[in-house]
Amino acid sequence: MRGFRTDLAMESIGDSKGRLEGVVVDQQQLGEISRTRIVIEDHRASEALSRPCGEYITLSCRSLSRCDAENRRRLIQLVAQAVRAMLPREGEILVVGLGNRNVTADALGTRVVEKLLVTRHLHEALADELLGKLRGVSAIAPGVLGVTGIETAELCRGLIEHVKPAAVIAIDALAAYESARICTTVQITDTGIEPGSGVGNHRLGLTRDTLGVKVIAVGVPMVVYASTIARDAVTNLMEDYGLMQDTQSEAGQLLLQKVSESYLGEMVVTPREIDELVLSVADLLSEGLNRALQPNLDTETLHTFLHG
Amino acid sequence: MRGFRTDLAMESIGDSKGRLEGVVVDQQQLGEISRTRIVIEDHRASEALSRPCGEYITLSCRSLSRCDAENRRRLIQLVAQAVRAMLPREGEILVVGLGNRNVTADALGTRVVEKLLVTRHLHEALADELLGKLRGVSAIAPGVLGVTGIETAELCRGLIEHVKPAAVIAIDALAAYESARICTTVQITDTGIEPGSGVGNHRLGLTRDTLGVKVIAVGVPMVVYASTIARDAVTNLMEDYGLMQDTQSEAGQLLLQKVSESYLGEMVVTPREIDELVLSVADLLSEGLNRALQPNLDTETLHTFLHG
Amino acid sequence: MRGFRTDLAMESIGDSKGRLEGVVVDQQQLGEISRTRIVIEDHRASEALSRPCGEYITLSCRSLSRCDAENRRRLIQLVAQAVRAMLPREGEILVVGLGNRNVTADALGTRVVEKLLVTRHLHEALADELLGKLRGVSAIAPGVLGVTGIETAELCRGLIEHVKPAAVIAIDALAAYESARICTTVQITDTGIEPGSGVGNHRLGLTRDTLGVKVIAVGVPMVVYASTIARDAVTNLMEDYGLMQDTQSEAGQLLLQKVSESYLGEMVVTPREIDELVLSVADLLSEGLNRALQPNLDTETLHTFLHG
Amino acid sequence: MRGFRTDLAMESIGDSKGRLEGVVVDQQQLGEISRTRIVIEDHRASEALSRPCGEYITLSCRSLSRCDAENRRRLIQLVAQAVRAMLPREGEILVVGLGNRNVTADALGTRVVEKLLVTRHLHEALADELLGKLRGVSAIAPGVLGVTGIETAELCRGLIEHVKPAAVIAIDALAAYESARICTTVQITDTGIEPGSGVGNHRLGLTRDTLGVKVIAVGVPMVVYASTIARDAVTNLMEDYGLMQDTQSEAGQLLLQKVSESYLGEMVVTPREIDELVLSVADLLSEGLNRALQPNLDTETLHTFLHG
């Protein structure tokens, strides 16, 4: 473990894939898409990886926004499948879009929520026949602590007591360790959102512990912290020059710390075209979620509900 | 009373100013700004005007967005004064921005909330000295029923149980009867938001009854319903042609109803430059509210908190 | 002819369809879409209708934004067909998006231009094989006079001298006479943009006379002027009450003029959800235009160019 | 000279301030603002610094967006002063906002143009008295090559032939070498925009050579290229470890090149809150430019023109 910041379980396990005790890793290739399933099974593995026990599905391809029509369809299907498998069989679902809608790299959650089919309020108006087919869905993008003065977890708790969903789906923009992960990877996990994760750095997590119901988290890396890039460049160099023993030494650690804590602080690395990427990835995730949440509606009916 | 739709108490009382029993009306002229205070005192007046008992302050000028620097300062001060007078002396305040941020004419509430000084979460971090001066403020713009699946009132109730504010301030875009009211009038009332009011047509109201705490509503007309314009033109004509008895007749009523319920349904009349007007009015209201909520901070300190 | 303002030739000819000398009208029904082709053939007809000689194709359906997938495909195809038939066989095309991007109801042209496949600058980089298939397209959304200080026509003239296109396609948001036309009708004409037309009221037109090349105009009604609604309500009433002779009388004319020139001035009537409608109609038009401009590319290749 | 990419003359001269022959450097401290004037006087200095001969004014402070009211006023005044000193005494001015409005970090130029007082089209309508006080200003934000298919320089050339301005002011988002420069520095120069500079990497420059009139460029760094951050971290490390001789060696050069040309390619480093920063810096620049362009209008009159 190198201690670089990442919200992806896949990066946490690094090259040790499957050889860590208490961690199961499966990988499949489906056309251009690689699907990795990681299960952290026990407490020891959880501690070693600094990640809660549970299931992590990772879908990767060359680009989430620029794949061809066939791979796009497959991605949507894989997102839907992974989310549906984690959802409880019955009961309403509350979707929470995390992040700040006015910060491009942090706006993914709010953009996804804007495109969801929300049905909870239709239950009185709909014919019985259709009603049996529709799952009750509500959705909110409450905004971040600095804008509302209220912790997202706290706000959700109040809402959950009223709406009483069977589970929560939380959508968030993630930080990765490798810049190649940005907008190329989706992570779906049943462990919820951990404190300190996401582009917006949530102070409290959104988990079964804090919310009282199962929390499924769906996220896509949107940034790498600039300090990670700098540390990475330095580490690679030290390896190339046979200074690796030094990275373990106190001096080496100090140096790396200096890089991390320098002026780069909260600077993020992001593709120049991030504005467009966020919209495109939000489209893809919302299509996947709409299918996971409403498996009884065909695409045409879904479209009519959303736009008609 | 003609039955045209308006969210302004001032338009409800019409030409009968002050001559209605149970209604007190005061008017003042301050530079270019006219300030009207209406108090609906008893049940009978409330019924006659279809408006709850309480106080309604109306500030009007030629244009809320295009007044000169001096009148702008005065408007901000008058908004601050009216809100402050209605606020409880102590306790946290929750501000709720109503409406749909993706519908220009309905976005006023969400835009105001974006510009508020939110302080509730700072209470642990601030020095005692400053803390004594700062009122705890939280703010949320939850989005409309069609987007969230949750009634705004319901969502606020859950939040209020956690945040326990002493009062709520609700901001909303209003519908007026006269198009000359659009972006020229602010209404501040201690009666909350009534069901069916606002550009977005709230199904449930936000009042002391539904939320359990005092609700101060601040609103600015952003639209006139197109059916109102048409009915108005027709009524004027019938008056001019001495057909007024007909407007009382069944035939006349049918005609007016036809106009109202026609294709015009949810069409709204709005100035072409509404996008710019909303931003400008949101600036003005948020400045007024920030002063009402933080009377102990001078302008410079407020500015530093907001932008620095 | 009632003298109400409309940018649609179809509304100008009114109920007199095909019975006006010098005007040819064909109508077809294709699924839910009605396609009307109007040709104003001679000077007399042109004067009677206050519209230049030329061809006007109108496509109408219940809603441009909420039709099902099949009708949407058909609409895109009909737009593409109509534009392609008016384009010169060879030569580069310049697309001009008119209107103000910061005024929702006037932003259609700028939104369409954002979604076009622009190819002029690729000509050096592309392989010969592909090059033969691609038409050179450039596109600009220059902004309105009040924002730039430069007439759009003047700006285009300078550009045309450098780019030397074989024709210009101008996209604009229109004003209609009937509110039922808003976002339900597309007009495609080879006569260009007339002075005084559009939501933004162009002072100079964009025509072969002002630009020196053929100008194809594509537009969709986004507003009705509020004064039109009021006049219409009044006229209907006068008809119902047998006062029609009065609308011809001086008194009647004065009354109607009063309605038109009243406070309603530049107020527009628009659906509440106009923000969403503009984006949806821009999608549809840009797909139609991309096909008209690049008939040799299949949908998948077009998509790859645009997003990949 | 290290060869890292920067658009700031101040970073190009680095620590060699004033000791380079043919380069004059003056520095002043005004409150919290540091003002540096660099003049590159001759061909040799120009080549050594890879920058055209001319004057470069740099204004720096802790933060352009978060300074207090007094320093903000001073910054606006210094921007106005620097631009005014470079403007020709008489004649119309054309302001060109460079960059892509849909890419947050590249949108500065387009945002500034939206807030400028544009007067060219008022000349017929205004009273003679006011007319004598007003300089003719036009403004355009034409969009980038990938969106229009037209080089910005080419587009400007066509426009200049029609508008015939005495000078052009070009506004652009810059790339810096040090991340501490982002949103803390304004550069004003009479040398125009160089090819390859800016966040958007202009292929052709905007200079007297390409446009035929004087070009004043105003820019603020919005990004650092991620490869610059990585190279910088590596270089610092090599210095610390006494490997500096190696950075001169072929192996060292290869290593640095590897870092630069790696996956990081077009990734940019930017503050997380870049969306807000762009708007705030655009406000500041537009106020400075409005004063430089209209020295005969007081603040109140300027405000009335802009908003009234």
XYZ file of N, CA, C and O in Angstrom, chain A residues 5 102-106 178-180 182 198-201 225-226 229-238 240-241 243 246-247 249 251-252 255 258-259 263-264 266-276, chain D residues 5 102-106 178-180 182 198-201 225-226 229-238 240-241 243 246-247 249 251-252 255 258-259 263-264 266-276:
400
model
N -3.978 8.626 -2.376
C -5.421 8.678 -2.245
C -6.146 8.108 -3.466
O -5.926 8.539 -4.585
N -22.226 23.263 -8.747
C -21.528 24.396 -9.338
C -20.017 24.195 -9.437
O -19.278 25.127 -9.712
N -19.554 22.978 -9.185
C -18.141 22.634 -9.357
C -18.096 21.498 -10.372
O -18.486 20.370 -10.059
N -17.672 21.807 -11.582
C -17.815 20.849 -12.684
C -17.378 19.443 -12.309
O -18.119 18.474 -12.513
N -16.182 19.308 -11.743
C -15.637 17.971 -11.480
C -16.383 17.257 -10.356
O -16.219 16.066 -10.155
N -17.209 17.972 -9.606
C -17.919 17.383 -8.464
C -19.420 17.254 -8.745
O -20.204 16.921 -7.860
N -4.618 6.839 -10.500
C -4.062 6.964 -11.852
C -4.945 7.846 -12.716
O -6.161 7.621 -12.784
N -4.349 8.780 -13.410
C -5.172 9.685 -14.215
C -5.864 8.941 -15.355
O -6.896 9.385 -15.851
N -5.335 7.792 -15.738
C -5.973 7.024 -16.816
C -7.352 6.502 -16.390
O -8.132 6.053 -17.233
N -9.717 8.350 -15.048
C -10.726 9.413 -15.141
C -11.668 9.164 -16.314
O -11.239 9.017 -17.447
N -14.614 10.861 -2.327
C -15.271 11.727 -3.304
C -14.471 12.985 -3.572
O -13.586 13.357 -2.804
N -14.795 13.663 -4.677
C -14.122 14.917 -5.007
C -14.399 15.962 -3.924
O -13.571 16.779 -3.588
N -15.605 15.886 -3.358
C -15.998 16.892 -2.369
C -15.618 16.540 -0.946
O -15.896 17.296 -0.028
N -14.964 15.377 -0.727
C -14.483 15.046 0.621
C -15.558 15.029 1.703
O -15.548 15.837 2.629
N -5.756 13.870 -7.492
C -5.183 15.012 -6.790
C -3.791 15.312 -7.351
O -3.028 14.391 -7.646
N -3.499 16.573 -7.533
C -2.231 16.975 -8.144
C -1.063 16.440 -7.323
O -0.032 16.049 -7.868
N -0.127 13.005 -8.480
C 0.679 13.023 -9.706
C 2.145 13.297 -9.378
O 3.055 12.609 -9.858
N 2.373 14.275 -8.537
C 3.739 14.665 -8.204
C 4.433 13.539 -7.426
O 5.574 13.162 -7.729
N 3.741 12.961 -6.451
C 4.316 11.860 -5.670
C 4.643 10.691 -6.572
O 5.663 10.018 -6.415
N 3.759 10.454 -7.525
C 3.936 9.326 -8.408
C 5.169 9.506 -9.287
O 5.977 8.585 -9.448
N 5.323 10.713 -9.820
C 6.483 11.000 -10.661
C 7.763 10.801 -9.855
O 8.738 10.199 -10.319
N 7.746 11.283 -8.615
C 8.934 11.180 -7.762
C 9.239 9.724 -7.419
O 10.382 9.268 -7.486
N 8.187 8.973 -7.080
C 8.403 7.571 -6.721
C 8.985 6.793 -7.883
O 9.935 6.015 -7.734
N 8.407 7.020 -9.073
C 8.925 6.328 -10.251
C 10.395 6.632 -10.460
O 11.195 5.746 -10.758
N 10.745 7.894 -10.276
C 12.126 8.292 -10.476
C 13.038 7.605 -9.475
O 14.113 7.094 -9.830
N 12.607 7.584 -8.210
C 13.435 6.973 -7.179
C 13.626 5.485 -7.470
O 14.696 4.937 -7.216
N 13.607 4.172 -10.513
C 14.510 4.092 -11.656
C 15.963 4.280 -11.228
O 16.875 3.696 -11.803
N 16.179 5.129 -10.230
C 17.537 5.439 -9.809
C 17.984 4.569 -8.635
O 18.964 4.871 -7.977
N 16.734 4.310 -5.759
C 16.665 5.026 -4.483
C 15.481 4.518 -3.666
O 15.033 5.159 -2.733
N 15.307 4.491 -0.132
C 15.115 5.832 0.435
C 13.636 6.186 0.612
O 13.284 6.949 1.507
N 12.772 5.672 -0.264
C 11.358 6.021 -0.083
C 10.838 5.424 1.211
O 9.856 5.882 1.763
N 12.911 5.191 3.823
C 13.643 5.898 4.883
C 12.884 7.131 5.338
O 11.969 7.601 4.656
N 13.981 10.172 5.499
C 14.238 11.259 4.554
C 13.308 11.146 3.343
O 12.679 12.114 2.907
N 13.218 9.942 2.813
C 12.356 9.703 1.649
C 10.901 10.010 1.977
O 10.190 10.661 1.190
N 10.369 13.683 2.088
C 10.333 14.246 0.751
C 8.953 14.058 0.113
O 8.352 15.006 -0.410
N 6.478 16.237 1.662
C 6.656 17.619 1.198
C 5.915 17.825 -0.130
O 5.192 18.800 -0.324
N 6.095 16.876 -1.030
C 5.416 16.967 -2.321
C 3.895 17.008 -2.130
O 3.188 17.833 -2.698
N 2.101 23.379 -1.917
C 1.157 24.291 -2.542
C 0.063 23.569 -3.331
O -0.973 24.123 -3.637
N 0.300 22.322 -3.700
C -0.648 21.634 -4.572
C -1.954 21.330 -3.856
O -2.983 21.111 -4.490
N -5.208 21.361 -2.650
C -6.485 20.908 -3.171
C -6.564 21.019 -4.689
O -7.636 20.939 -5.257
N -5.406 21.220 -5.323
C -5.407 21.274 -6.788
C -5.757 19.889 -7.325
O -5.284 18.885 -6.804
N -6.559 19.862 -8.367
C -6.906 18.583 -8.972
C -6.453 18.529 -10.423
O -6.368 19.547 -11.101
N -6.176 17.328 -10.862
C -5.833 17.091 -12.258
C -7.059 16.539 -12.949
O -7.712 15.625 -12.430
N -7.370 17.083 -14.078
C -8.623 16.744 -14.727
C -8.462 16.964 -16.228
O -7.628 17.770 -16.637
N -9.184 16.225 -17.059
C -9.055 16.497 -18.491
C -9.621 17.883 -18.804
O -10.556 18.338 -18.138
N -9.083 18.526 -19.822
C -9.542 19.867 -20.177
C -11.023 19.872 -20.526
O -11.734 20.823 -20.249
N -11.511 18.790 -21.125
C -12.896 18.748 -21.582
C -13.832 18.158 -20.530
O -14.846 17.538 -20.856
N -13.516 18.370 -19.243
C -14.277 17.748 -18.154
C -15.765 18.099 -18.187
O -16.622 17.270 -17.880
N -16.114 19.336 -18.586
C -17.526 19.754 -18.613
C -18.358 18.800 -19.475
O -19.437 18.354 -19.069
N -17.849 18.513 -20.669
C -18.566 17.638 -21.588
C -18.596 16.203 -21.069
O -19.599 15.499 -21.179
N 6.262 24.724 -20.033
C 5.325 25.601 -20.702
C 4.742 26.665 -19.782
O 4.186 26.369 -18.739
N -17.682 26.424 -23.252
C -18.161 25.204 -22.619
C -17.063 24.397 -21.934
O -17.281 23.267 -21.529
N -15.881 24.975 -21.810
C -14.787 24.345 -21.068
C -14.413 25.318 -19.954
O -13.827 26.367 -20.216
N -14.782 24.984 -18.726
C -14.691 25.955 -17.636
C -13.353 26.686 -17.606
O -13.311 27.917 -17.553
N -12.247 25.923 -17.656
C -10.927 26.541 -17.495
C -10.542 27.399 -18.693
O -9.589 28.163 -18.631
N -11.272 27.280 -19.792
C -10.933 28.011 -21.014
C -11.950 29.121 -21.318
O -11.904 29.752 -22.359
N 3.956 27.663 -12.578
C 3.728 27.388 -11.158
C 2.236 27.434 -10.846
O 1.548 28.385 -11.209
N 1.749 26.444 -10.116
C 0.314 26.411 -9.823
C -0.098 27.590 -8.934
O -1.249 27.994 -8.927
N 0.864 28.157 -8.204
C 0.528 29.306 -7.365
C 0.111 30.525 -8.184
O -0.435 31.483 -7.655
N -2.147 30.466 -10.584
C -3.537 30.332 -11.044
C -4.441 31.311 -10.294
O -4.504 31.314 -9.076
N -2.174 29.848 -24.416
C -3.540 29.776 -23.899
C -3.928 28.358 -23.548
O -3.292 27.396 -23.973
N -5.000 28.230 -22.757
C -5.488 26.899 -22.382
C -5.929 26.149 -23.626
O -5.780 24.943 -23.745
N -6.475 26.900 -24.590
C -7.012 26.266 -25.786
C -5.993 26.063 -26.906
O -6.324 25.570 -27.961
N -4.729 26.469 -26.686
C -3.687 26.226 -27.689
C -3.978 26.775 -29.083
O -4.173 26.016 -30.035
N -0.220 22.681 -16.803
C -0.292 21.357 -17.396
C 0.230 20.315 -16.411
O 1.208 20.552 -15.714
N -0.478 19.190 -16.312
C -0.121 18.159 -15.339
C 1.306 17.686 -15.567
O 2.044 17.400 -14.611
N 3.710 19.830 -13.654
C 3.773 19.482 -12.234
C 4.697 18.284 -12.024
O 5.547 18.272 -11.129
N 4.511 17.275 -12.873
C 5.304 16.053 -12.712
C 6.788 16.342 -12.988
O 7.670 15.932 -12.229
N 7.057 17.062 -14.069
C 8.448 17.404 -14.393
C 9.086 18.199 -13.273
O 10.254 18.026 -12.945
N 8.308 19.092 -12.707
C 8.822 19.957 -11.669
C 9.185 19.135 -10.433
O 10.258 19.317 -9.844
N 8.311 18.220 -10.058
C 8.579 17.380 -8.889
C 9.858 16.581 -9.127
O 10.714 16.460 -8.244
N 9.992 16.048 -10.343
C 11.157 15.230 -10.663
C 12.440 16.069 -10.655
O 13.463 15.674 -10.094
N 12.365 17.246 -11.251
C 13.547 18.107 -11.291
C 13.994 18.488 -9.883
O 15.180 18.421 -9.545
N 13.025 18.857 -9.042
C 13.373 19.209 -7.665
C 14.074 18.056 -6.977
O 15.053 18.233 -6.255
N 13.546 16.856 -7.202
C 14.120 15.686 -6.560
C 15.553 15.464 -7.021
O 16.464 15.207 -6.218
N 15.748 15.586 -8.336
C 17.090 15.353 -8.868
C 18.068 16.376 -8.311
O 19.224 16.045 -8.027
N 17.774 17.813 -5.334
C 17.982 17.448 -3.933
C 18.981 16.298 -3.803
O 19.750 16.233 -2.853
N 18.928 15.387 -4.769
C 19.798 14.208 -4.683
C 21.100 14.389 -5.447
O 21.804 13.426 -5.727
N 21.520 14.993 -8.487
C 21.512 14.326 -9.796
C 21.371 15.342 -10.920
O 21.014 15.017 -12.041
N 22.619 14.962 -14.199
C 21.845 14.019 -15.003
C 20.711 14.690 -15.794
O 20.319 14.207 -16.847
N 20.142 15.759 -15.244
C 19.053 16.404 -15.996
C 19.595 16.999 -17.283
O 18.858 17.235 -18.222
N 22.116 15.437 -18.843
C 22.530 14.264 -19.633
C 21.407 13.797 -20.539
O 20.244 14.155 -20.339
N 20.207 10.790 -20.724
C 19.306 9.939 -19.941
C 18.303 10.795 -19.159
O 17.095 10.544 -19.155
N 18.837 11.842 -18.543
C 17.954 12.725 -17.754
C 16.930 13.403 -18.647
O 15.756 13.518 -18.310
N 14.241 11.022 -19.535
C 13.344 10.812 -18.400
C 12.316 11.931 -18.318
O 11.104 11.704 -18.205
N 9.852 11.705 -20.984
C 8.908 10.626 -20.708
C 7.776 11.137 -19.807
O 6.596 10.892 -20.050
N 8.169 11.863 -18.772
C 7.164 12.410 -17.859
C 6.210 13.332 -18.622
O 4.994 13.257 -18.486
N 0.947 9.668 -20.392
C -0.510 9.680 -20.291
C -1.056 11.047 -19.869
O -2.214 11.358 -20.073
N -0.212 11.868 -19.250
C -0.734 13.117 -18.710
C -1.139 14.086 -19.807
O -1.905 15.013 -19.579
N -2.851 15.987 -22.147
C -3.604 17.230 -22.076
C -4.303 17.427 -20.721
O -5.186 18.264 -20.585
N -3.919 16.617 -19.733
C -4.508 16.792 -18.405
C -4.047 18.132 -17.824
O -2.886 18.506 -17.979
N -4.961 18.824 -17.181
C -4.590 20.098 -16.577
C -4.810 20.066 -15.071
O -5.656 19.345 -14.577
N -3.999 20.851 -14.386
C -4.140 21.009 -12.948
C -4.855 22.317 -12.700
O -4.490 23.350 -13.279
N -5.846 22.279 -11.856
C -6.712 23.437 -11.692
C -7.315 23.384 -10.294
O -7.433 22.301 -9.733
N -7.652 24.516 -9.689
C -8.285 24.436 -8.368
C -9.678 23.811 -8.505
O -10.328 23.971 -9.538
N -10.119 23.125 -7.465
C -11.414 22.467 -7.513
C -12.536 23.469 -7.760
O -13.513 23.177 -8.411
N -12.387 24.673 -7.239
C -13.452 25.675 -7.326
C -13.299 26.564 -8.560
O -13.711 27.724 -8.554
N -12.741 26.009 -9.648
C -12.426 26.803 -10.842
C -13.654 27.501 -11.426
O -13.572 28.638 -11.898
N -14.830 26.864 -11.372
C -16.052 27.456 -11.940
C -16.310 28.839 -11.333
O -16.600 29.795 -12.042
N -16.238 28.900 -10.010
C -16.498 30.159 -9.311
C -15.385 31.175 -9.598
O -15.641 32.361 -9.779
